[in-house]
Short mmCIF file of C-alpha atoms in Angstrom, two decimals:
data_model
loop_
_atom_site.label_atom_id
_atom_site.label_comp_id
_atom_site.label_asym_id
_atom_site.label_seq_id
_atom_site.Cartn_x
_atom_site.Cartn_y
_atom_site.Cartn_z
CA MET P 1 59.38 43.74 160.04
CA LYS P 2 59.97 46.01 162.96
CA LYS P 3 62.89 43.84 163.99
CA ILE P 4 64.50 44.15 160.59
CA ILE P 5 64.27 47.95 160.62
CA ALA P 6 65.71 48.13 164.10
CA LEU P 7 68.58 45.90 163.07
CA LEU P 8 69.41 48.09 160.07
CA LEU P 9 69.47 51.27 162.20
CA ALA P 10 71.82 49.58 164.65
CA VAL P 11 74.25 48.61 161.88
CA ILE P 12 74.27 52.17 160.48
CA LEU P 13 74.94 53.60 163.93
CA VAL P 14 77.94 51.27 164.53
CA MET P 15 79.50 52.16 161.16
CA SER P 16 79.12 55.86 161.84
CA LEU P 17 80.85 55.63 165.24
CA ALA P 18 83.73 53.62 163.71
CA ALA P 19 84.26 56.29 161.08
CA CYS P 20 84.33 59.09 163.67
CA GLY P 21 86.75 57.24 165.91
CA SER P 22 89.36 56.65 163.22
CA SER P 23 89.43 60.23 161.79
CA LYS P 24 92.39 62.60 162.48
CA PRO P 25 92.71 66.26 161.72
CA ALA P 26 94.59 66.87 158.40
CA ALA P 27 98.24 67.75 158.88
CA THR P 28 99.17 71.33 157.95
CA GLU P 29 102.67 72.67 157.04
CA THR P 30 103.76 76.21 157.81
CA PRO P 31 105.23 77.66 154.62
CA ALA P 32 108.93 78.63 154.85
CA PRO P 33 109.53 82.37 154.83
CA ALA P 34 110.33 83.71 151.35
CA ALA P 35 113.98 84.63 150.74
CA PRO P 36 114.49 88.41 150.39
CA GLU P 37 114.80 89.55 146.81
CA ALA P 38 118.20 90.85 145.76
CA PRO P 39 118.07 94.61 144.99
CA ALA P 40 118.03 95.43 141.30
CA PRO P 41 121.28 96.97 140.05
CA ALA P 42 121.14 100.78 140.09
CA ALA P 43 120.68 102.36 136.72
CA PRO P 44 123.50 104.72 135.71
CA ASP P 45 122.81 108.37 136.53
CA SER P 46 122.03 109.98 133.21
CA ALA P 47 122.45 113.42 134.80
CA GLU P 48 126.24 112.95 135.08
CA PRO P 49 127.72 112.86 131.58
CA ALA P 50 131.15 111.42 131.04
CA PRO P 51 133.88 114.06 131.34
CA ALA P 52 134.88 115.67 128.06
CA PRO P 53 138.32 114.75 126.78
CA ALA P 54 141.05 117.27 127.61
CA VAL P 55 141.67 119.90 124.95
CA GLU P 56 145.25 120.40 123.80
CA TRP P 57 146.79 123.40 122.07
CA PRO P 58 148.78 123.67 119.95
CA THR P 59 148.79 120.36 118.15
CA GLY P 60 150.93 121.64 115.30
CA ASP P 61 152.51 124.79 113.89
CA VAL P 62 150.63 128.05 114.47
CA THR P 63 150.54 131.20 112.33
CA ILE P 64 150.00 134.55 114.05
CA LEU P 65 148.83 137.29 111.70
CA VAL P 66 150.03 140.81 112.51
CA PRO P 67 148.18 143.77 110.94
CA ALA P 68 151.32 145.93 110.96
CA ASP P 69 154.68 146.14 109.22
CA VAL P 70 157.77 144.33 110.43
CA GLY P 71 159.45 146.34 113.17
CA ALA P 72 156.31 148.17 114.27
CA PRO P 73 155.49 148.02 118.02
CA LEU P 74 152.71 145.55 117.29
CA ASP P 75 155.13 143.30 115.43
CA LEU P 76 157.81 143.49 118.12
CA ALA P 77 155.31 142.55 120.82
CA THR P 78 154.11 139.61 118.75
CA ARG P 79 157.64 138.30 118.33
CA VAL P 80 158.18 138.24 122.09
CA MET P 81 155.12 136.02 122.39
CA LYS P 82 156.21 133.98 119.37
CA ASP P 83 159.54 133.12 120.98
CA TYR P 84 157.87 132.25 124.27
CA LEU P 85 155.21 129.99 122.76
CA GLN P 86 157.72 128.30 120.52
CA GLU P 87 159.96 127.46 123.47
CA LYS P 88 157.07 126.39 125.70
CA THR P 89 155.19 124.21 123.21
CA GLY P 90 157.93 122.91 120.92
CA PHE P 91 155.93 123.85 117.81
CA ASN P 92 156.83 126.47 115.21
CA ILE P 93 155.10 129.82 115.63
CA ILE P 94 155.06 131.70 112.33
CA VAL P 95 154.50 135.48 112.20
CA GLU P 96 152.91 136.90 109.05
CA ASN P 97 152.85 140.69 108.60
CA ASP P 98 150.71 142.95 106.42
CA GLY P 99 149.74 146.45 107.51
CA THR P 100 147.85 147.27 104.30
CA GLY P 101 144.53 148.93 105.09
CA GLY P 102 145.08 148.48 108.79
CA GLY P 103 145.56 144.77 108.25
CA ALA P 104 142.41 144.32 106.15
CA LYS P 105 143.90 141.53 104.02
CA LEU P 106 144.94 139.57 107.07
CA GLY P 107 141.54 140.22 108.64
CA GLU P 108 139.94 138.52 105.66
CA LYS P 109 142.39 135.65 105.90
CA LEU P 110 141.54 135.14 109.57
CA TYR P 111 137.81 135.30 108.81
CA ASN P 112 138.21 132.32 106.45
CA ALA P 113 140.77 130.42 108.57
CA PRO P 114 140.15 126.98 110.10
CA THR P 115 138.73 127.01 113.62
CA ASP P 116 141.34 124.64 115.08
CA GLY P 117 143.59 127.37 116.55
CA SER P 118 146.24 126.99 113.84
CA VAL P 119 145.72 130.58 112.59
CA LEU P 120 145.31 133.50 114.99
CA MET P 121 145.70 137.27 114.76
CA TYR P 122 147.24 139.76 117.13
CA ALA P 123 144.76 142.60 116.88
CA GLY P 124 142.37 144.60 119.04
CA GLY P 125 140.39 147.78 119.46
CA GLY P 126 142.44 149.47 116.76
CA GLN P 127 140.89 147.16 114.17
CA VAL P 128 137.28 148.12 115.02
CA PRO P 129 137.18 151.66 113.52
CA PRO P 130 138.43 150.41 110.10
CA TYR P 131 135.35 148.20 109.88
CA TYR P 132 133.09 151.24 110.25
CA THR P 133 135.16 153.32 107.84
CA GLY P 134 135.02 150.56 105.24
CA SER P 135 138.59 149.23 105.29
CA TRP P 136 137.76 145.94 106.98
CA GLY P 137 135.08 143.65 105.61
CA HIS P 138 134.22 142.22 109.02
CA ASN P 139 134.01 143.52 112.57
CA LEU P 140 136.64 142.22 114.99
CA SER P 141 134.35 142.95 117.94
CA ASN P 142 131.46 140.92 116.50
CA PRO P 143 131.47 137.30 117.77
CA ASP P 144 129.67 136.27 114.58
CA ASP P 145 132.79 137.35 112.65
CA TYR P 146 135.68 136.56 115.00
CA THR P 147 136.44 134.89 118.33
CA ILE P 148 138.35 136.82 120.99
CA VAL P 149 140.72 134.17 122.30
CA SER P 150 142.94 135.86 124.88
CA SER P 151 144.73 138.98 125.88
CA MET P 152 148.31 139.28 124.74
CA VAL P 153 151.53 141.25 125.06
CA GLY P 154 150.73 144.75 123.92
CA LEU P 155 149.55 148.19 124.79
CA ALA P 156 147.96 148.30 128.22
CA VAL P 157 144.21 148.84 128.36
CA PRO P 158 143.18 151.45 127.64
CA SER P 159 146.45 152.56 126.11
CA GLY P 160 147.24 156.20 126.50
CA ALA P 161 147.28 158.94 123.95
CA VAL P 162 148.07 162.60 124.49
CA VAL P 163 146.19 165.76 123.56
CA VAL P 164 148.85 168.25 122.48
CA THR P 165 149.10 171.74 121.07
CA GLN P 166 151.77 174.33 120.21
CA PRO P 167 153.93 175.70 123.06
CA ASP P 168 152.70 179.26 122.44
CA ALA P 169 148.99 178.40 122.25
CA PRO P 170 146.75 180.71 124.31
CA TYR P 171 145.59 177.83 126.53
CA ASP P 172 147.74 175.84 128.94
CA SER P 173 145.24 173.23 130.09
CA TRP P 174 142.39 171.13 128.79
CA GLU P 175 139.85 173.26 130.67
CA ALA P 176 141.32 176.43 129.17
CA LEU P 177 141.12 174.93 125.68
CA VAL P 178 137.45 174.06 126.18
CA GLN P 179 136.66 177.59 127.27
CA TYR P 180 138.67 179.06 124.37
CA VAL P 181 136.68 177.03 121.84
CA LYS P 182 133.41 178.13 123.42
CA ASP P 183 134.49 181.75 123.24
CA ASN P 184 135.95 181.42 119.73
CA PRO P 185 133.90 178.81 117.84
CA ASN P 186 135.22 177.46 114.53
CA THR P 187 138.67 178.97 114.97
CA ILE P 188 140.42 175.86 116.28
CA ILE P 189 141.45 173.03 113.96
CA ALA P 190 141.52 169.66 115.70
CA GLY P 191 142.68 166.37 114.26
CA ALA P 192 143.69 162.76 114.76
CA ALA P 193 144.61 159.81 112.58
CA ASN P 194 141.60 158.81 110.53
CA GLY P 195 139.72 155.71 111.60
CA THR P 196 141.81 155.05 114.69
CA PRO P 197 141.07 154.97 118.43
CA HIS P 198 142.86 158.35 118.61
CA GLU P 199 140.14 159.89 116.47
CA VAL P 200 137.45 158.34 118.66
CA ARG P 201 139.20 159.45 121.86
CA LEU P 202 139.49 163.08 120.89
CA LYS P 203 135.95 163.23 119.52
CA LEU P 204 134.60 161.63 122.71
CA LEU P 205 136.23 164.34 124.80
CA LEU P 206 135.14 167.19 122.54
CA ARG P 207 131.59 165.85 122.44
CA GLU P 208 131.51 165.49 126.22
CA GLU P 209 132.30 169.21 126.51
CA GLY P 210 129.74 170.14 123.86
CA ILE P 211 132.33 171.62 121.50
CA LEU P 212 132.74 168.93 118.84
CA ASP P 213 130.66 170.99 116.42
CA LYS P 214 132.60 174.14 117.34
CA VAL P 215 135.98 172.96 116.02
CA ARG P 216 137.10 172.35 112.46
CA TRP P 217 138.03 168.69 112.16
CA ILE P 218 140.81 167.33 110.02
CA SER P 219 141.84 163.70 109.46
CA GLY P 220 144.92 162.05 108.05
CA THR P 221 147.61 159.59 108.94
CA ASN P 222 149.57 159.74 112.19
CA ASN P 223 152.39 161.40 110.27
CA ASP P 224 149.97 163.95 108.79
CA ILE P 225 148.70 164.92 112.23
CA SER P 226 152.21 165.15 113.69
CA THR P 227 153.39 167.30 110.79
CA GLY P 228 150.34 169.55 111.04
CA LEU P 229 150.83 170.07 114.76
CA LEU P 230 154.54 170.81 114.42
CA GLY P 231 153.88 173.18 111.53
CA GLY P 232 150.94 174.92 113.19
CA SER P 233 148.28 174.03 110.61
CA ILE P 234 146.55 171.88 113.25
CA ASN P 235 145.96 173.53 116.62
CA VAL P 236 145.00 170.55 118.76
CA GLY P 237 145.61 166.89 118.10
CA MET P 238 145.75 163.45 119.62
CA LEU P 239 149.08 161.67 119.30
CA THR P 240 150.28 158.28 120.44
CA GLU P 241 151.79 157.81 123.86
CA THR P 242 155.12 157.26 122.13
CA ALA P 243 155.24 160.28 119.79
CA GLY P 244 153.40 162.85 121.91
CA PRO P 245 155.61 162.80 125.01
CA GLN P 246 158.77 162.84 122.91
CA PHE P 247 157.69 166.10 121.27
CA MET P 248 156.77 167.42 124.72
CA VAL P 249 160.21 166.59 126.11
CA GLU P 250 161.84 168.31 123.12
CA GLY P 251 159.71 171.42 123.73
CA LYS P 252 158.10 171.22 120.28
CA LEU P 253 154.58 170.63 121.65
CA LYS P 254 152.92 170.94 125.03
CA GLY P 255 150.57 168.41 126.57
CA LEU P 256 147.05 169.22 127.74
CA LEU P 257 145.57 165.86 128.67
CA TYR P 258 146.61 162.22 129.01
CA SER P 259 143.82 160.16 127.50
CA ASN P 260 143.77 157.30 129.94
CA VAL P 261 142.16 156.24 133.19
CA THR P 262 145.36 155.34 135.02
CA ARG P 263 149.00 156.29 134.72
CA ASN P 264 150.37 152.99 133.48
CA TYR P 265 153.13 154.33 131.25
CA ALA P 266 156.82 153.55 131.39
CA GLY P 267 159.90 154.87 129.65
CA ALA P 268 162.72 157.33 130.17
CA PRO P 269 162.48 159.50 133.32
CA GLU P 270 161.96 162.66 131.28
CA VAL P 271 159.05 161.07 129.39
CA VAL P 272 157.42 159.90 132.60
CA ALA P 273 157.89 163.36 134.09
CA ALA P 274 156.26 164.99 131.05
CA LEU P 275 153.22 162.72 131.33
CA ASP P 276 153.04 163.16 135.10
CA ALA P 277 152.74 166.90 134.56
CA ILE P 278 149.39 166.68 132.75
CA PRO P 279 146.05 165.34 134.06
CA THR P 280 144.45 162.05 133.04
CA VAL P 281 140.86 161.78 131.88
CA ALA P 282 140.03 160.32 135.31
CA ASP P 283 141.58 163.35 137.03
CA ILE P 284 139.16 165.63 135.20
CA TYR P 285 136.01 163.53 134.79
CA GLY P 286 136.28 161.03 137.65
CA ASP P 287 136.95 157.30 137.74
CA GLU P 288 133.35 156.31 136.98
CA LYS P 289 132.92 158.33 133.79
CA ALA P 290 136.49 158.07 132.51
CA PRO P 291 136.18 154.60 130.87
CA ASP P 292 133.40 155.91 128.62
CA LEU P 293 135.64 158.78 127.49
CA THR P 294 138.76 156.75 126.74
CA CYS P 295 138.42 154.58 123.68
CA ALA P 296 140.12 151.40 124.90
CA TRP P 297 142.67 149.70 122.75
CA PRO P 298 142.61 146.16 124.13
CA MET P 299 145.12 143.93 122.36
CA ALA P 300 144.07 140.35 121.87
CA LEU P 301 144.68 137.12 120.10
CA ALA P 302 141.68 136.57 117.87
CA GLY P 303 140.51 133.61 115.82
CA PRO P 304 137.74 133.05 113.30
CA ALA P 305 134.14 132.80 114.45
CA GLY P 306 132.91 129.38 115.45
CA MET P 307 135.91 128.27 117.48
CA ASP P 308 135.17 125.74 120.19
CA GLU P 309 134.94 127.53 123.54
CA ALA P 310 137.05 124.92 125.30
CA LEU P 311 139.78 125.38 122.68
CA ALA P 312 139.68 129.16 123.02
CA ASP P 313 139.91 128.83 126.81
CA LYS P 314 142.89 126.50 126.43
CA ILE P 315 144.74 128.96 124.17
CA CYS P 316 144.08 131.71 126.71
CA GLU P 317 145.44 129.48 129.47
CA VAL P 318 148.64 128.70 127.55
CA VAL P 319 149.25 132.31 126.51
CA ASN P 320 148.72 133.64 130.03
CA THR P 321 151.53 131.47 131.40
CA ILE P 322 154.01 134.02 130.04
CA VAL P 323 153.59 135.93 133.31
CA ASP P 324 155.41 133.07 135.03
CA SER P 325 158.53 133.62 132.92
CA PRO P 326 160.77 136.39 134.32
CA GLU P 327 162.93 136.27 131.19
CA TYR P 328 160.06 137.00 128.82
CA MET P 329 158.41 139.52 131.10
CA GLU P 330 161.69 141.46 131.06
CA ARG P 331 161.53 141.43 127.27
CA VAL P 332 157.97 142.72 127.47
CA LYS P 333 159.03 145.60 129.71
CA ALA P 334 161.91 146.41 127.38
CA LEU P 335 159.43 147.27 124.64
CA GLY P 336 158.81 150.56 126.46
CA GLY P 337 155.76 152.79 126.63
CA THR P 338 152.72 150.99 128.01
CA ASN P 339 153.73 147.65 126.59
CA THR P 340 152.74 145.38 129.44
CA PHE P 341 151.14 141.98 129.58
CA GLN P 342 147.37 142.00 129.73
CA ASP P 343 146.39 138.84 131.57
CA PHE P 344 142.70 139.59 131.24
CA SER P 345 140.03 136.91 131.06
CA ARG P 346 138.15 136.34 127.84
CA ASP P 347 135.04 137.87 129.39
CA GLU P 348 136.95 141.01 130.32
CA MET P 349 138.35 141.25 126.79
CA ARG P 350 134.85 140.87 125.34
CA GLU P 351 133.52 143.64 127.60
CA MET P 352 136.25 146.03 126.47
CA MET P 353 135.74 145.19 122.81
CA ASP P 354 131.99 145.80 123.19
CA ARG P 355 132.72 149.26 124.63
CA VAL P 356 135.01 150.10 121.72
CA ASP P 357 132.37 148.93 119.28
CA ALA P 358 129.66 151.10 120.86
CA GLN P 359 131.94 154.15 120.83
CA CYS P 360 132.87 153.63 117.19
CA GLN P 361 129.26 153.17 116.19
CA SER P 362 128.40 156.51 117.76
CA PHE P 363 130.77 158.29 115.36
CA PHE P 364 131.04 156.11 112.27
CA ALA P 365 127.91 153.98 111.88
CA GLY P 366 125.24 155.29 109.55
#
């Protein structure tokens, strides 16, 4: 029995050694390095929108509304620009005149015009007072009513006007007039054309001196004021820079004050000399205060409210190129007076219109 057991153990031991001798370690493979991943395509930058398409103007015929009669300075200035734009763009530029109510009918037409730049108006500070006096249904200086597109050929800003009186009046200067009114309240009759920048100008000056309530005020048309001054029924008045100096040169009236900040007038030598002989508002009140005492008369191309800003900028750009045309600038100069080209930016035009509006409100609103 013992021999059998010993034999079995021997067999088991031999088999175990054979198994161990024939075994080999399992082969291992080093994995190949992974190929680098290709970078994902960059997403488009949403912060950089595609450029807007270029705006063109004009794309057809354009009508320019003029709130004045044919042959008036405003009309003549418009026709210089009309000829220039027509030649430059190749499109017809049509001028439509109507001075009724200070251009109120045309103001309404512009208010209801399309916003594509096909209908514009040559207007400006002179159209703001009629809104407050009830002639115009909408306010040219209000961006909710109209769009100020560009400056244009016209009266320089602020255009001048002249305070005049009779040659034999007992005061030879603006300061002497002020003192005379203070010493003799309610004896002087002052006047200017009703609802115009001239009325605002003269009232601004009289109010600044504290004598507006010490004069007797009279209103009328420009012709009424001129006639009253020449006839002596009006003692002190504000006349245009065209009419006033002419009467001064003829010795029919004498000038007391040039209602402007700078001396930007032109004309015959005798007219220039007459204006040079009287002080400007800036000479008396200083450069800083003068703009608030001279009701500006910025002349502009205006469109209806709601015009695209890029379109308005384009119109301004096209109009301003007139300064590069010697031929047309000579025609501008030939208009006389302070007819110069106002190549102001739209922001500058808006600032001037806002000042006019505030001044008019102070006298007419409420």
